[in-house]
Amino acid sequence: MKWEALSALAEICSAVAVVVTLIYLAIQIRQNSRLIEASLAESHVSAANEITRILAAEPEAAHIFWEGLESKREALSLDHRRRFDPMMFLFVMSAYQAFRQHDQDALARADWILQFAGFQGWWEEYRSTYSEDFIAYIERKRGIP
């Protein structure tokens, strides 16, 4: 009888240990997920800050950026277009990364830029470099069915 009681007690202890381990793992996974989300958010902010830094530090870049947005991209000189296009790539790639990482509304705070004539010209030129689902997402944000 004594051995049976000890065996039952050992089984209870091992079951409790398994439950405690599972709870610990669930907590660790949740904390890890939060850290990953925070890291992704930080990378998106860093990308936006890079564009802002360029525009703030280089008046000519800011001039080209706004000239390109407010007019048609085709109206820019070749030299200005060569500077405008990489700035737009920085902007759109930041949104594309967020979109790829399943941010359902990657452009929620920056979709205003999609309505500018300069973006529209740039998008027509370079949209084929992105995935079909991202193209559809941008088109929906622009109001194109």
C-alpha positions as a Python dict, from the first residue, in 0.01 Angstrom:
ca = {
    (1, 'M'): (0, 0, 0),
    (2, 'K'): (281, 233, 83),
    (3, 'W'): (437, 199, -262),
    (4, 'E'): (105, 269, -433),
    (5, 'A'): (60, 587, -231),
    (6, 'L'): (411, 704, -314),
    (7, 'S'): (354, 625, -680),
    (8, 'A'): (28, 825, -684),
    (9, 'L'): (198, 1116, -507),
    (10, 'A'): (481, 1111, -762),
    (11, 'E'): (229, 1118, -1047),
    (12, 'I'): (48, 1415, -891),
    (13, 'C'): (378, 1599, -845),
    (14, 'S'): (482, 1535, -1204),
    (15, 'A'): (141, 1651, -1333),
    (16, 'V'): (172, 1972, -1131),
    (17, 'A'): (526, 2022, -1265),
    (18, 'V'): (400, 1981, -1623),
    (19, 'V'): (121, 2237, -1567),
    (20, 'V'): (364, 2484, -1407),
    (21, 'T'): (606, 2437, -1699),
    (22, 'L'): (329, 2497, -1953),
    (23, 'I'): (220, 2814, -1773),
    (24, 'Y'): (582, 2935, -1766),
    (25, 'L'): (624, 2865, -2138),
    (26, 'A'): (300, 3048, -2221),
    (27, 'I'): (421, 3353, -2028),
    (28, 'Q'): (760, 3343, -2204),
    (29, 'I'): (598, 3314, -2547),
    (30, 'R'): (368, 3608, -2474),
    (31, 'Q'): (662, 3821, -2357),
    (32, 'N'): (864, 3724, -2663),
    (33, 'S'): (574, 3815, -2893),
    (34, 'R'): (546, 4156, -2729),
    (35, 'L'): (919, 4215, -2772),
    (36, 'I'): (901, 4121, -3140),
    (37, 'E'): (603, 4354, -3194),
    (38, 'A'): (789, 4636, -3019),
    (39, 'S'): (1097, 4571, -3233),
    (40, 'L'): (891, 4579, -3553),
    (41, 'A'): (720, 4902, -3447),
    (42, 'E'): (1061, 5054, -3373),
    (43, 'S'): (1190, 4957, -3718),
    (44, 'H'): (891, 5129, -3883),
    (45, 'V'): (949, 5443, -3677),
    (46, 'S'): (1318, 5433, -3770),
    (47, 'A'): (1233, 5416, -4140),
    (48, 'A'): (995, 5712, -4108),
    (49, 'N'): (1257, 5900, -3909),
    (50, 'E'): (1513, 5839, -4184),
    (51, 'I'): (1291, 6007, -4441),
    (52, 'T'): (1221, 6294, -4202),
    (53, 'R'): (1593, 6328, -4122),
    (54, 'I'): (1681, 6351, -4491),
    (55, 'L'): (1414, 6613, -4555),
    (56, 'A'): (1509, 6817, -4247),
    (57, 'A'): (1885, 6802, -4303),
    (58, 'E'): (1889, 6865, -4675),
    (59, 'P'): (1678, 7159, -4793),
    (60, 'E'): (1734, 7064, -5156),
    (61, 'A'): (1604, 6711, -5087),
    (62, 'A'): (1298, 6857, -4916),
    (63, 'H'): (1240, 7087, -5212),
    (64, 'I'): (1267, 6798, -5458),
    (65, 'F'): (1044, 6575, -5243),
    (66, 'W'): (763, 6830, -5221),
    (67, 'E'): (806, 6943, -5580),
    (68, 'G'): (778, 6580, -5688),
    (69, 'L'): (469, 6520, -5476),
    (70, 'E'): (285, 6838, -5565),
    (71, 'S'): (350, 6828, -5939),
    (72, 'K'): (346, 6536, -6171),
    (73, 'R'): (657, 6321, -6139),
    (74, 'E'): (715, 6357, -6512),
    (75, 'A'): (744, 6734, -6468),
    (76, 'L'): (1063, 6690, -6264),
    (77, 'S'): (1397, 6722, -6435),
    (78, 'L'): (1585, 6395, -6482),
    (79, 'D'): (1825, 6492, -6202),
    (80, 'H'): (1540, 6571, -5963),
    (81, 'R'): (1355, 6253, -6059),
    (82, 'R'): (1667, 6054, -5974),
    (83, 'R'): (1657, 6201, -5623),
    (84, 'F'): (1277, 6188, -5584),
    (85, 'D'): (1247, 5819, -5673),
    (86, 'P'): (1475, 5686, -5393),
    (87, 'M'): (1294, 5901, -5136),
    (88, 'M'): (966, 5748, -5249),
    (89, 'F'): (1124, 5402, -5232),
    (90, 'L'): (1219, 5469, -4868),
    (91, 'F'): (864, 5575, -4791),
    (92, 'V'): (690, 5290, -4971),
    (93, 'M'): (935, 5021, -4855),
    (94, 'S'): (862, 5118, -4496),
    (95, 'A'): (492, 5062, -4562),
    (96, 'Y'): (569, 4744, -4757),
    (97, 'Q'): (765, 4601, -4464),
    (98, 'A'): (478, 4677, -4229),
    (99, 'F'): (236, 4518, -4475),
    (100, 'R'): (452, 4205, -4509),
    (101, 'Q'): (463, 4179, -4130),
    (102, 'H'): (83, 4167, -4127),
    (103, 'D'): (14, 4520, -4014),
    (104, 'Q'): (-340, 4537, -4148),
    (105, 'D'): (-322, 4911, -4204),
    (106, 'A'): (43, 4978, -4282),
    (107, 'L'): (-27, 5330, -4413),
    (108, 'A'): (-285, 5439, -4156),
    (109, 'R'): (-86, 5745, -4051),
    (110, 'A'): (65, 5828, -4389),
    (111, 'D'): (-195, 5753, -4654),
    (112, 'W'): (-225, 6125, -4728),
    (113, 'I'): (78, 6095, -4953),
    (114, 'L'): (-104, 5855, -5188),
    (115, 'Q'): (-327, 6131, -5324),
    (116, 'F'): (-44, 6351, -5453),
    (117, 'A'): (8, 6359, -5830),
    (118, 'G'): (378, 6293, -5781),
    (119, 'F'): (313, 5975, -5587),
    (120, 'Q'): (63, 5859, -5846),
    (121, 'G'): (318, 5901, -6126),
    (122, 'W'): (587, 5730, -5921),
    (123, 'W'): (350, 5445, -5832),
    (124, 'E'): (258, 5385, -6196),
    (125, 'E'): (628, 5361, -6279),
    (126, 'Y'): (735, 5132, -5994),
    (127, 'R'): (428, 4942, -5875),
    (128, 'S'): (535, 4628, -6060),
    (129, 'T'): (826, 4587, -5817),
    (130, 'Y'): (583, 4497, -5537),
    (131, 'S'): (368, 4192, -5470),
    (132, 'E'): (15, 4171, -5609),
    (133, 'D'): (-143, 4183, -5263),
    (134, 'F'): (51, 4500, -5174),
    (135, 'I'): (-45, 4659, -5507),
    (136, 'A'): (-411, 4579, -5433),
    (137, 'Y'): (-370, 4728, -5084),
    (138, 'I'): (-226, 5054, -5222),
    (139, 'E'): (-496, 5071, -5490),
    (140, 'R'): (-767, 5032, -5223),
    (141, 'K'): (-605, 5307, -5015),
    (142, 'R'): (-600, 5531, -5324),
    (143, 'G'): (-970, 5459, -5381),
    (144, 'I'): (-918, 5252, -5693),
    (145, 'P'): (-1131, 4934, -5699),
}
